[in-house]
Short mmCIF file of C-alpha atoms in Angstrom, two decimals:
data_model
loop_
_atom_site.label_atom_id
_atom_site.label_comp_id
_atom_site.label_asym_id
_atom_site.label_seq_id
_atom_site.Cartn_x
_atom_site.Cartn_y
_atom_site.Cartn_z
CA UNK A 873 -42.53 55.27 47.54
CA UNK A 874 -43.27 51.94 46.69
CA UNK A 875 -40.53 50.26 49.77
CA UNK A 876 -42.18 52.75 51.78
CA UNK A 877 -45.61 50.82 51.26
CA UNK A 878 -43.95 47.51 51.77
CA UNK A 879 -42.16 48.13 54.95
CA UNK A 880 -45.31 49.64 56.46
CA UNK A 881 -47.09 46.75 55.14
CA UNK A 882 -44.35 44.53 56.79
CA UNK A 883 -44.64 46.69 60.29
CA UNK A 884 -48.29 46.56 60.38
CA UNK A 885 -48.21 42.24 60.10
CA UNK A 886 -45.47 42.53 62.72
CA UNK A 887 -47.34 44.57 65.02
CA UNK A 888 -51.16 42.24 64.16
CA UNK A 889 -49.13 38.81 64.23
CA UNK A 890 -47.47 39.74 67.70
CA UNK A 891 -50.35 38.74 69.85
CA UNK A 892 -51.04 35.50 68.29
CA UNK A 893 -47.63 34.70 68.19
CA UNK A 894 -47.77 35.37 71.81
CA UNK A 895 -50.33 33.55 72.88
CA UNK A 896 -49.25 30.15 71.15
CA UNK A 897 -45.82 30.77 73.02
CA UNK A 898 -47.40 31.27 76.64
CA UNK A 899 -49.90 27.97 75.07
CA UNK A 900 -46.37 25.62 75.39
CA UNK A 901 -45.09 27.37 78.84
CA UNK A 902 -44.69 24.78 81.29
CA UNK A 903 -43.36 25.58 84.94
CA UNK A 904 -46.35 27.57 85.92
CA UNK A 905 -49.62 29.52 85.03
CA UNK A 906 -48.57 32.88 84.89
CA UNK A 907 -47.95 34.84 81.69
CA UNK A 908 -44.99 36.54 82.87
CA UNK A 909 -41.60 35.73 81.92
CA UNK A 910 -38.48 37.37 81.35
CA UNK A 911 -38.05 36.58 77.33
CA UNK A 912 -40.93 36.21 74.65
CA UNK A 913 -39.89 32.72 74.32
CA UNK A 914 -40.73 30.86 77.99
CA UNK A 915 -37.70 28.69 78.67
CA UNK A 916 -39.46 25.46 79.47
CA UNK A 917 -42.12 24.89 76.54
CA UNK A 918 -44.08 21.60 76.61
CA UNK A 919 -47.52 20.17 75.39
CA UNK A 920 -48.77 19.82 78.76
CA UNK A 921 -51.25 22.06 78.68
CA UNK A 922 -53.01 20.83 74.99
CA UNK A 923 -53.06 16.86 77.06
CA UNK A 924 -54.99 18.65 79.86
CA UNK A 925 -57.63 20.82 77.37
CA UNK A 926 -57.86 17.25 75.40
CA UNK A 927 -58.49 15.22 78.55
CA UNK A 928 -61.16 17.64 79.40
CA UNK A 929 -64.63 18.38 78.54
CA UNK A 930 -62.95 21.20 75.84
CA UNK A 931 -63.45 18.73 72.74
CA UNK A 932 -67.34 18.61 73.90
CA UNK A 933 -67.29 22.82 73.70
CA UNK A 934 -66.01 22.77 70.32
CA UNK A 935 -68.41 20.17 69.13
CA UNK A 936 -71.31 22.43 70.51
CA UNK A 937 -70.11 25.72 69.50
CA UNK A 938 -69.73 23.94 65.62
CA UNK A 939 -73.34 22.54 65.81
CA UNK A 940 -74.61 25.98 66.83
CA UNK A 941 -72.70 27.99 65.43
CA UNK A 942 -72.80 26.01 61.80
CA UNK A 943 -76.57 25.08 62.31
CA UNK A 944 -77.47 28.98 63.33
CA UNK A 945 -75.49 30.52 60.38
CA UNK A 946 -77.19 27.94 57.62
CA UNK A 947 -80.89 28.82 59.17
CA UNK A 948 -79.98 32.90 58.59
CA UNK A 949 -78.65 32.40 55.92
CA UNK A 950 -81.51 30.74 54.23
CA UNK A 951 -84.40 32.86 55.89
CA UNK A 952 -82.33 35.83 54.45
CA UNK A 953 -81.48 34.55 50.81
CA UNK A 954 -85.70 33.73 50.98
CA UNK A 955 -86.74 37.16 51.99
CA UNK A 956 -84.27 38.79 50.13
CA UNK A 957 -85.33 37.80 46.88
CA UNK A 958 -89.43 38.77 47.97
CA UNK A 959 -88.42 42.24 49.17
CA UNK A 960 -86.02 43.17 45.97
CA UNK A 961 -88.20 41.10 42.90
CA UNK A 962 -91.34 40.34 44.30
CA UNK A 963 -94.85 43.09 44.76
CA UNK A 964 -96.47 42.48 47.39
CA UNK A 965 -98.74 44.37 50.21
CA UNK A 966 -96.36 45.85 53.17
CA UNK A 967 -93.47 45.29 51.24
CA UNK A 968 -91.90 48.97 51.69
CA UNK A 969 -92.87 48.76 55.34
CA UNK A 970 -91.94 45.43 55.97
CA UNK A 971 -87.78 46.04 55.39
CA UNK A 972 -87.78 49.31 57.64
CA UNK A 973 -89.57 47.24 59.90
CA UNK A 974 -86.73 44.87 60.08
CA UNK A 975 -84.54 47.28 59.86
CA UNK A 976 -86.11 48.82 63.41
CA UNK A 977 -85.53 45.05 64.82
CA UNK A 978 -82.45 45.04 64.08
CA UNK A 979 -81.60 48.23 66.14
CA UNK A 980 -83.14 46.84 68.99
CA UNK A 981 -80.39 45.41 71.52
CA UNK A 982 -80.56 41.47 72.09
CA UNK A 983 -79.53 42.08 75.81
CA UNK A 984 -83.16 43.89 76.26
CA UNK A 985 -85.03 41.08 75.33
CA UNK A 986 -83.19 38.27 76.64
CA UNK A 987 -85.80 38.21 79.89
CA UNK A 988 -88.89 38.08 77.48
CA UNK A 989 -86.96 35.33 75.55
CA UNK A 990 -85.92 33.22 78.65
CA UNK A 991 -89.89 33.02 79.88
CA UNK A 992 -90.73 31.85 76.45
CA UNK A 993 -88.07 29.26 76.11
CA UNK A 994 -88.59 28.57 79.68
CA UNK A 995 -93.06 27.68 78.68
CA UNK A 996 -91.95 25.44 75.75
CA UNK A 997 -88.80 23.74 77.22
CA UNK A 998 -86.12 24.73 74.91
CA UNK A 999 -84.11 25.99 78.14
CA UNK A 1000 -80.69 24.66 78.32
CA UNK A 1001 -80.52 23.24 74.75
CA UNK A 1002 -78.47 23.63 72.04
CA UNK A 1003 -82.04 23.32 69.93
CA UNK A 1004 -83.09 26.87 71.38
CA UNK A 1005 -80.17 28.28 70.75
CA UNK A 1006 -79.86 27.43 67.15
CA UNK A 1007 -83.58 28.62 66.96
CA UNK A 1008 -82.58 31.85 68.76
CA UNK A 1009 -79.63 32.52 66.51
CA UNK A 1010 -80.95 31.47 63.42
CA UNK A 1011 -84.32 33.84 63.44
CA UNK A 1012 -82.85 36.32 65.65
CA UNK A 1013 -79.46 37.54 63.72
CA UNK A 1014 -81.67 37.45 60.21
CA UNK A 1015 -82.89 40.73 60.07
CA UNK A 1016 -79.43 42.69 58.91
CA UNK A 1017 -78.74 39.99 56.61
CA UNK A 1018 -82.10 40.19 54.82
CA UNK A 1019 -81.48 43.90 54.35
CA UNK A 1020 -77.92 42.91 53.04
CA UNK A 1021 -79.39 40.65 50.52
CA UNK A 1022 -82.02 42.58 49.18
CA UNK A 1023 -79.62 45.10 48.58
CA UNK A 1024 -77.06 42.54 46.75
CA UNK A 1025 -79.94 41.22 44.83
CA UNK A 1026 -81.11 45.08 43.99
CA UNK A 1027 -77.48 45.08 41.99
CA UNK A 1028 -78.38 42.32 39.78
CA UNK A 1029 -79.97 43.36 36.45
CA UNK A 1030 -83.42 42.62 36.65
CA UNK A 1031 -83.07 41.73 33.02
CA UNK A 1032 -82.28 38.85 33.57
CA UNK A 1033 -85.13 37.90 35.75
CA UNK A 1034 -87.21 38.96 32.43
CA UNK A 1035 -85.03 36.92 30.23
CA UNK A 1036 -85.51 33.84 31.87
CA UNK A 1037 -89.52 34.74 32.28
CA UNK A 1038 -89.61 34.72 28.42
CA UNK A 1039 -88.36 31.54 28.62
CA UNK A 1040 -90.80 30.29 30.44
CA UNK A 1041 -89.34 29.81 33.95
CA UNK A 1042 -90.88 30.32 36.80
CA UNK A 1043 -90.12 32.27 39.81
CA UNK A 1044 -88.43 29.41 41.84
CA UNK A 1045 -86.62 28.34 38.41
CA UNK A 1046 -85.12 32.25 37.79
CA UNK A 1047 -83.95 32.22 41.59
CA UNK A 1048 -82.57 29.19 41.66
CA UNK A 1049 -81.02 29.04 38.06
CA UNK A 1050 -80.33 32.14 37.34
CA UNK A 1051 -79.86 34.67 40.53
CA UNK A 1052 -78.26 31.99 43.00
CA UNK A 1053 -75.20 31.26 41.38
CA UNK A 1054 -74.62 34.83 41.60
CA UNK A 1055 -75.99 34.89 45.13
CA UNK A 1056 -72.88 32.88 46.54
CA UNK A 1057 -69.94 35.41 47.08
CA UNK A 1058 -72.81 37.15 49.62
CA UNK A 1059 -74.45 34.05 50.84
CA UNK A 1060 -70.35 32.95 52.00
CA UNK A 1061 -69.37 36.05 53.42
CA UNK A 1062 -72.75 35.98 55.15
CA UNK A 1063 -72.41 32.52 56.73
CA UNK A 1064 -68.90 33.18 57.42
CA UNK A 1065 -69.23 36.22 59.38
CA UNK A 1066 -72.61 35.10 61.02
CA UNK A 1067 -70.38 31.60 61.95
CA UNK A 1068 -67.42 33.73 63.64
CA UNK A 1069 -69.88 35.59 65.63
CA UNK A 1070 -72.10 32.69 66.69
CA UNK A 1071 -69.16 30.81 67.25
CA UNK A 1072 -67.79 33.42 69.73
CA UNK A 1073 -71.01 34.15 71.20
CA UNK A 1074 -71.16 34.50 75.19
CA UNK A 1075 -73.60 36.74 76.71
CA UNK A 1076 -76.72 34.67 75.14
CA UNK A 1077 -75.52 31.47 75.81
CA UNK A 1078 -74.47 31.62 79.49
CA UNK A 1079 -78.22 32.73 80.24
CA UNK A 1080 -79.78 30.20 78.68
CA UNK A 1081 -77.53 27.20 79.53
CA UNK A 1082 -76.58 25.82 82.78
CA UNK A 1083 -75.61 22.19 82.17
CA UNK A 1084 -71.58 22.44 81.41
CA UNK A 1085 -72.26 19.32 78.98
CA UNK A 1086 -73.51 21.77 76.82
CA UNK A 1087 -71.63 24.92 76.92
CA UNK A 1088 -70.10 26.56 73.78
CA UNK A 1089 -66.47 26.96 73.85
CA UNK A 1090 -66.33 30.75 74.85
CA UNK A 1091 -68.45 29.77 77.89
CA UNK A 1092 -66.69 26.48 78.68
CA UNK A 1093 -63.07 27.94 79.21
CA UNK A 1094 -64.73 30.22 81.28
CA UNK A 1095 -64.55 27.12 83.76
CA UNK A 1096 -61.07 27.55 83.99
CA UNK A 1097 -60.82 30.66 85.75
CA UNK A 1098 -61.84 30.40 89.72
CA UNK A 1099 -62.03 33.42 92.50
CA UNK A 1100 -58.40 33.19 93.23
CA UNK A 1101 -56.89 31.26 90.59
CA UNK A 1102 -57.13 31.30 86.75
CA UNK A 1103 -55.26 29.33 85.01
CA UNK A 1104 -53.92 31.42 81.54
CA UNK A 1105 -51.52 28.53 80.21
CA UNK A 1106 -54.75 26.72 79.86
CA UNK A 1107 -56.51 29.76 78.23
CA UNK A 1108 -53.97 30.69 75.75
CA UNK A 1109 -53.83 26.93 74.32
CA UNK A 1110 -57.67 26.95 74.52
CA UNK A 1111 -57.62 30.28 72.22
CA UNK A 1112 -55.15 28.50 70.34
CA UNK A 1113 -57.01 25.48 69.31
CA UNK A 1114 -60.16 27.21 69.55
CA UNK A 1115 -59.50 29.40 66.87
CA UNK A 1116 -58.36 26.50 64.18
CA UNK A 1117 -61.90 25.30 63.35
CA UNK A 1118 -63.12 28.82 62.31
CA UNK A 1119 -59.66 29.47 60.03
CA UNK A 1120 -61.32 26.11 58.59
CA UNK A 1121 -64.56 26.83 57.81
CA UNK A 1122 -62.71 30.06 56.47
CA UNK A 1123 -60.23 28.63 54.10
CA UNK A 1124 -63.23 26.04 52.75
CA UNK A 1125 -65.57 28.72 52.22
CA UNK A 1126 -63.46 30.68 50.48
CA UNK A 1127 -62.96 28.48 47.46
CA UNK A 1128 -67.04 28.59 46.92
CA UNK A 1129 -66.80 32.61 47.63
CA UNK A 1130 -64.22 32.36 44.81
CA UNK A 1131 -65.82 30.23 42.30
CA UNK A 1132 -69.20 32.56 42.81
CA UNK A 1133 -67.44 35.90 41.96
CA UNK A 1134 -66.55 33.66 38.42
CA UNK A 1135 -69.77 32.51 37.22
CA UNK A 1136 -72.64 34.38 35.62
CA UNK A 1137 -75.87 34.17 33.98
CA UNK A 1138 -75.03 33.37 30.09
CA UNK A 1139 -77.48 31.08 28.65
CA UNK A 1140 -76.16 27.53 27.26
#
């Protein structure tokens, strides 16, 4: 029973690492930009087509999908740790209406609102910068995440909240003493998975930008694909190198999402 577990284990890697390992061979395939070929392995491979992204404008995608996507997270983040701790520790009027109220936000679909948002960015002249995007992101995609920390913080003894007010510490010292080193494991996974989807956004951001200075990476590669021509060397090495900043952020955030699942709230 127990090699029966590790071979499917070792089938079902096979069958997930197949497309990557896919795409990074059809990334070195020189000779021409179709992915068909005979064998998985092409049988000219070269670095042609990472010198071509380089020489482009792709660096300048990746830079601007980082500062959105990085900037956008941290704001969410933040609103949501904020929030989170008012709706689960403190009393206050509208406080049982105020989560389903976000909660009803939430379901709403970006998509509908994107007109009512364009107009408004459109009045104040955040149009076509990476500044109203971050904003957008970064108040927008808050509303799950508060719910998700309130709940978190709802699972932390409220003892020691009283503990520490015995003590003598104030609200601001409890949080930040006390409740946010347990806070972290859910403040990484929430940055994390708010980055990845920021980072891969493309609906949102090819309404609101034009200038292809300032496209993200999901809408700058889009630039490589014409009416009667697309060029999927170029996309596959694009997809290749695109995806090595997130398993980055990834692999540094997951020491701190570590190290928070270790620490607790003992006194001295």
């Amino acid at each position: 029973g127990l090699w029966a577990i590790r071979i499917a284990l070792i089938v079902i890697c096979l069958v997930s690492l197949f497309p990557t390992l896919y795409v990074v061979m059809y990334s070195l395939k020189g000779g021409g930009n179709s992915l068909y070929s005979p064998t998985l392995i092409p049988q000219k491979l070269t670095l042609d087509n990472y010198a071509k992204l380089l020489s482009s404008q792709f660096p300048l995608w990746v830079r601007n999908s980082l500062i959105i996507g990085g900037f956008s997270a941290a704001i969410s983040v933040m609103l949501a740790t904020f929030a989170g701790y008012a709706f689960s520790r403190l009393n206050f009027a509208g406080r049982r209406y105020g989560i389903l109220i976000l909660l009803i936000i939430q379901m709403l679909p970006t998509v509908g609102s994107l007109v009512a948002i364009f107009r408004g960015f459109q009045l104040v002249g955040l149009l076509n910068t990476l500044t109203g995007l971050i904003l957008l992101f970064g108040f927008g995609g808050s509303a799950l995440a508060v719910w998700l920390m309130k709940n978190f913080m709802d699972s932390i003894p409220k003892e020691l909240d009283e503990a520490a007010s015995i003590d003598g510490a104030s609200n601001w010292q409890t949080f930040w003493r006390i409740l946010f080193p347990l806070l972290q494991p859910m403040l990484v996974a929430q940055f994390i998975f708010g980055f990845i989807g920021i980072y891969n956004e493309y609906i949102v951001t090819t309404v609101f930008l034009s200038d292809s200075k300032l496209y993200p990476l999901g809408v700058g590669v889009r630039l490589f694909a014409t009416q009667y021509n697309t060029n999927w060397t170029l996309f596959c090495a694009a997809a290749v190198l695109g995806s090595i900043p997130i398993m980055i952020v990834f692999f540094l955030a997951q020491r701190f999402l570590v190290e928070g699942l270790t620490k607790g709230a003992l006194k001295g």
